[in-house]
Every structure is written in structure tokens, then in C-alpha cells.
């Protein structure tokens, strides 16, 4: 299996497909935008994800005109978080992931993000990711 370069549209499509079978999380309907600062080559990588009752419907390598919540982190911290080196609770409490906007909508995903299915999916995404081939900053 070839690995997919991190934070490319192909990677976003793969991660969306891996998350597709997640159980629903009623009420978790919102648009989340992610901004990864200090990306290789300079600049930021921006993408958004659309959730409907916890189901990840789509991920797009572009900003959204009206996201409900925006998450900021450095590119390196995003890799640490995805690979398990920066646990979610630590990332948020330490400010290494900084939310803006309707944080309550983000919290509606908490039950899902703690499930065994979700954690297995995140591990699968990390296994299928090539972190050495940097994406192009926006």
C-alpha cells in the first residue's frame, strides 16, 4: 500500500473514506475549518470538513466561507496529534490546538472521538499517511 502525502486533497479524501463507517453522533452537525500554521515551505495549510450527526461527509482543501468552528495548530503539532504523540486533551488544554467560534458544536463530537472505532480509524489514517512529502501551503 502506498502512502498518501499529508494534507493534500488525496489525503483528505482518504481520511474521509476511512471515517465514513463511524457510528452517528446525534447533534454533531457543523463545519470545521482547520488551519495548520508553519507548514513546510512557509505559510498555512487550510481545509474544512463538513459533519452531519457526527458523520464526516466531505473534506476540502480550501477555506470555508462560514465555518462554525476553526481549529489552529502548527503543522508539526498536527502530525504529533494524528500519530498519538499529542493527546487531544493535552493539545486543547495546552493551547497547541486553539479553537475559535462555536466550540460547543465541536464538543458534540466528544463521544465519537473517544470511541474505539474512531481511535482505530485515526490509527489507520496515520498508517496510510506519508508525512515526509509536505503539502503545498495556501
mmCIF file of C-alpha atoms in Angstrom:
data_model
loop_
_atom_site.group_PDB
_atom_site.id
_atom_site.type_symbol
_atom_site.label_atom_id
_atom_site.label_comp_id
_atom_site.label_asym_id
_atom_site.label_seq_id
_atom_site.Cartn_x
_atom_site.Cartn_y
_atom_site.Cartn_z
ATOM 1 C CA UNK A 1 0.000 0.000 0.000
ATOM 2 C CA UNK A 2 1.429 3.355 -0.997
ATOM 3 C CA UNK A 3 1.185 6.166 1.489
ATOM 4 C CA UNK A 4 -0.589 9.414 0.690
ATOM 5 C CA UNK A 5 1.096 12.797 1.236
ATOM 6 C CA UNK A 6 -0.231 14.558 4.330
ATOM 7 C CA UNK A 7 -2.675 17.460 3.944
ATOM 8 C CA UNK A 8 -3.293 17.018 0.227
ATOM 9 C CA UNK A 9 -6.762 16.653 -1.276
ATOM 10 C CA UNK A 10 -5.986 12.969 -1.857
ATOM 11 C CA UNK A 11 -5.170 12.615 1.841
ATOM 12 C CA UNK A 12 -8.367 14.411 2.846
ATOM 13 C CA UNK A 13 -10.382 12.089 0.556
ATOM 14 C CA UNK A 14 -8.710 9.018 2.077
ATOM 15 C CA UNK A 15 -9.299 10.214 5.638
ATOM 16 C CA UNK A 16 -12.947 10.943 4.847
ATOM 17 C CA UNK A 17 -13.379 7.434 3.399
ATOM 18 C CA UNK A 18 -11.755 5.841 6.461
ATOM 19 C CA UNK A 19 -14.107 7.817 8.744
ATOM 20 C CA UNK A 20 -17.214 7.016 6.678
ATOM 21 C CA UNK A 21 -18.326 3.950 8.709
ATOM 22 C CA UNK A 22 -18.239 5.777 12.057
ATOM 23 C CA UNK A 23 -21.413 5.495 14.120
ATOM 24 C CA UNK A 24 -23.616 8.598 14.158
ATOM 25 C CA UNK A 25 -23.223 11.196 16.877
ATOM 26 C CA UNK A 26 -26.608 12.975 17.013
ATOM 27 C CA UNK A 27 -26.369 16.745 17.097
ATOM 28 C CA UNK A 28 -22.811 16.914 15.764
ATOM 29 C CA UNK A 29 -23.701 18.861 12.616
ATOM 30 C CA UNK A 30 -21.327 21.663 11.704
ATOM 31 C CA UNK A 31 -18.468 22.856 9.503
ATOM 32 C CA UNK A 32 -14.989 22.700 10.993
ATOM 33 C CA UNK A 33 -12.107 24.544 9.399
ATOM 34 C CA UNK A 34 -8.513 23.622 10.219
ATOM 35 C CA UNK A 35 -5.540 25.936 9.831
ATOM 36 C CA UNK A 36 -2.105 24.318 10.076
ATOM 37 C CA UNK A 37 0.461 27.076 10.524
ATOM 38 C CA UNK A 38 4.212 26.906 9.904
ATOM 39 C CA UNK A 39 3.848 24.366 7.098
ATOM 40 C CA UNK A 40 6.980 23.283 5.220
ATOM 41 C CA UNK A 41 7.881 25.912 2.672
ATOM 42 C CA UNK A 42 6.174 28.612 4.735
ATOM 43 C CA UNK A 43 2.560 29.592 5.010
ATOM 44 C CA UNK A 44 -0.525 27.799 6.234
ATOM 45 C CA UNK A 45 -2.494 24.778 5.046
ATOM 46 C CA UNK A 46 -6.256 25.366 5.319
ATOM 47 C CA UNK A 47 -9.012 22.812 4.856
ATOM 48 C CA UNK A 48 -12.555 22.286 6.056
ATOM 49 C CA UNK A 49 -14.685 19.302 6.970
ATOM 50 C CA UNK A 50 -18.461 19.003 6.951
ATOM 51 C CA UNK A 51 -20.117 16.845 9.629
ATOM 52 C CA UNK A 52 -23.741 15.703 9.784
ATOM 53 C CA UNK A 53 -24.710 13.958 13.034
ATOM 54 C CA UNK A 54 -21.064 13.087 13.513
ATOM 55 C CA UNK A 55 -20.647 11.608 10.058
ATOM 56 C CA UNK A 56 -17.827 13.178 8.079
ATOM 57 C CA UNK A 57 -19.486 13.981 4.753
ATOM 58 C CA UNK A 58 -16.639 15.727 2.968
ATOM 59 C CA UNK A 59 -13.237 17.328 3.391
ATOM 60 C CA UNK A 60 -11.992 20.089 1.093
ATOM 61 C CA UNK A 61 -8.504 21.557 0.789
ATOM 62 C CA UNK A 62 -9.749 25.148 0.957
ATOM 63 C CA UNK A 63 -11.199 27.537 3.459
ATOM 64 C CA UNK A 64 -14.943 27.669 4.060
ATOM 65 C CA UNK A 65 -16.848 30.956 3.806
ATOM 66 C CA UNK A 66 -18.677 30.441 7.119
ATOM 67 C CA UNK A 67 -17.211 27.689 9.327
ATOM 68 C CA UNK A 68 -18.860 27.071 12.672
ATOM 69 C CA UNK A 69 -15.541 26.418 14.372
ATOM 70 C CA UNK A 70 -11.908 26.932 13.350
ATOM 71 C CA UNK A 71 -9.025 24.917 14.793
ATOM 72 C CA UNK A 72 -5.493 26.312 14.695
ATOM 73 C CA UNK A 73 -2.326 24.322 15.274
ATOM 74 C CA UNK A 74 1.162 24.186 13.895
ATOM 75 C CA UNK A 75 1.866 21.724 11.119
ATOM 76 C CA UNK A 76 4.242 19.780 13.401
ATOM 77 C CA UNK A 77 1.710 19.640 16.261
ATOM 78 C CA UNK A 78 -0.947 18.376 13.840
ATOM 79 C CA UNK A 79 1.339 15.460 12.951
ATOM 80 C CA UNK A 80 2.063 14.760 16.626
ATOM 81 C CA UNK A 81 -1.674 14.794 17.341
ATOM 82 C CA UNK A 82 -2.527 12.445 14.450
ATOM 83 C CA UNK A 83 0.228 9.989 15.358
ATOM 84 C CA UNK A 84 -0.642 9.864 19.066
ATOM 85 C CA UNK A 85 2.267 11.926 20.377
ATOM 86 C CA UNK A 86 -0.015 14.784 21.424
ATOM 87 C CA UNK A 87 -3.227 13.528 23.057
ATOM 88 C CA UNK A 88 -6.377 15.521 22.298
ATOM 89 C CA UNK A 89 -6.977 16.607 25.877
ATOM 90 C CA UNK A 90 -3.373 17.814 26.262
ATOM 91 C CA UNK A 91 -3.442 19.552 22.865
ATOM 92 C CA UNK A 92 -6.521 21.618 23.753
ATOM 93 C CA UNK A 93 -5.619 22.345 27.367
ATOM 94 C CA UNK A 94 -2.097 23.472 26.478
ATOM 95 C CA UNK A 95 -3.296 25.661 23.600
ATOM 96 C CA UNK A 96 -1.397 23.668 20.983
ATOM 97 C CA UNK A 97 -4.768 23.242 19.289
ATOM 98 C CA UNK A 98 -6.696 26.502 19.572
ATOM 99 C CA UNK A 99 -10.413 26.594 18.737
ATOM 100 C CA UNK A 100 -12.348 29.683 17.692
ATOM 101 C CA UNK A 101 -16.038 30.029 17.023
ATOM 102 C CA UNK A 102 -18.804 27.749 18.292
ATOM 103 C CA UNK A 103 -16.749 25.413 20.463
ATOM 104 C CA UNK A 104 -19.930 23.789 21.784
ATOM 105 C CA UNK A 105 -20.545 22.330 18.311
ATOM 106 C CA UNK A 106 -17.071 20.836 18.375
ATOM 107 C CA UNK A 107 -17.780 19.306 21.791
ATOM 108 C CA UNK A 108 -20.735 17.408 20.325
ATOM 109 C CA UNK A 109 -18.120 15.117 18.687
ATOM 110 C CA UNK A 110 -16.539 14.190 22.044
ATOM 111 C CA UNK A 111 -18.393 10.869 22.477
ATOM 112 C CA UNK A 112 -17.326 9.786 18.997
ATOM 113 C CA UNK A 113 -13.712 10.949 19.394
ATOM 114 C CA UNK A 114 -13.339 8.724 22.456
ATOM 115 C CA UNK A 115 -14.795 5.595 20.826
ATOM 116 C CA UNK A 116 -12.716 2.550 19.889
ATOM 117 C CA UNK A 117 -13.944 2.835 16.276
ATOM 118 C CA UNK A 118 -12.733 6.417 15.985
ATOM 119 C CA UNK A 119 -9.346 5.686 17.548
ATOM 120 C CA UNK A 120 -8.851 2.721 15.186
ATOM 121 C CA UNK A 121 -9.761 4.928 12.210
ATOM 122 C CA UNK A 122 -7.246 7.589 13.273
ATOM 123 C CA UNK A 123 -4.565 4.891 13.553
ATOM 124 C CA UNK A 124 -5.446 3.669 10.061
ATOM 125 C CA UNK A 125 -5.219 7.198 8.653
ATOM 126 C CA UNK A 126 -1.789 7.680 10.276
ATOM 127 C CA UNK A 127 -0.576 4.351 8.830
ATOM 128 C CA UNK A 128 -1.682 5.390 5.346
ATOM 129 C CA UNK A 129 -0.077 8.858 5.553
ATOM 130 C CA UNK A 130 3.259 9.965 4.127
ATOM 131 C CA UNK A 131 4.427 12.715 6.485
ATOM 132 C CA UNK A 132 7.706 13.218 4.602
ATOM 133 C CA UNK A 133 6.100 14.653 1.458
ATOM 134 C CA UNK A 134 4.853 18.081 2.553
ATOM 135 C CA UNK A 135 1.688 19.545 1.114
ATOM 136 C CA UNK A 136 1.682 22.915 -0.551
ATOM 137 C CA UNK A 137 0.731 25.770 1.774
ATOM 138 C CA UNK A 138 -2.118 28.033 0.726
#
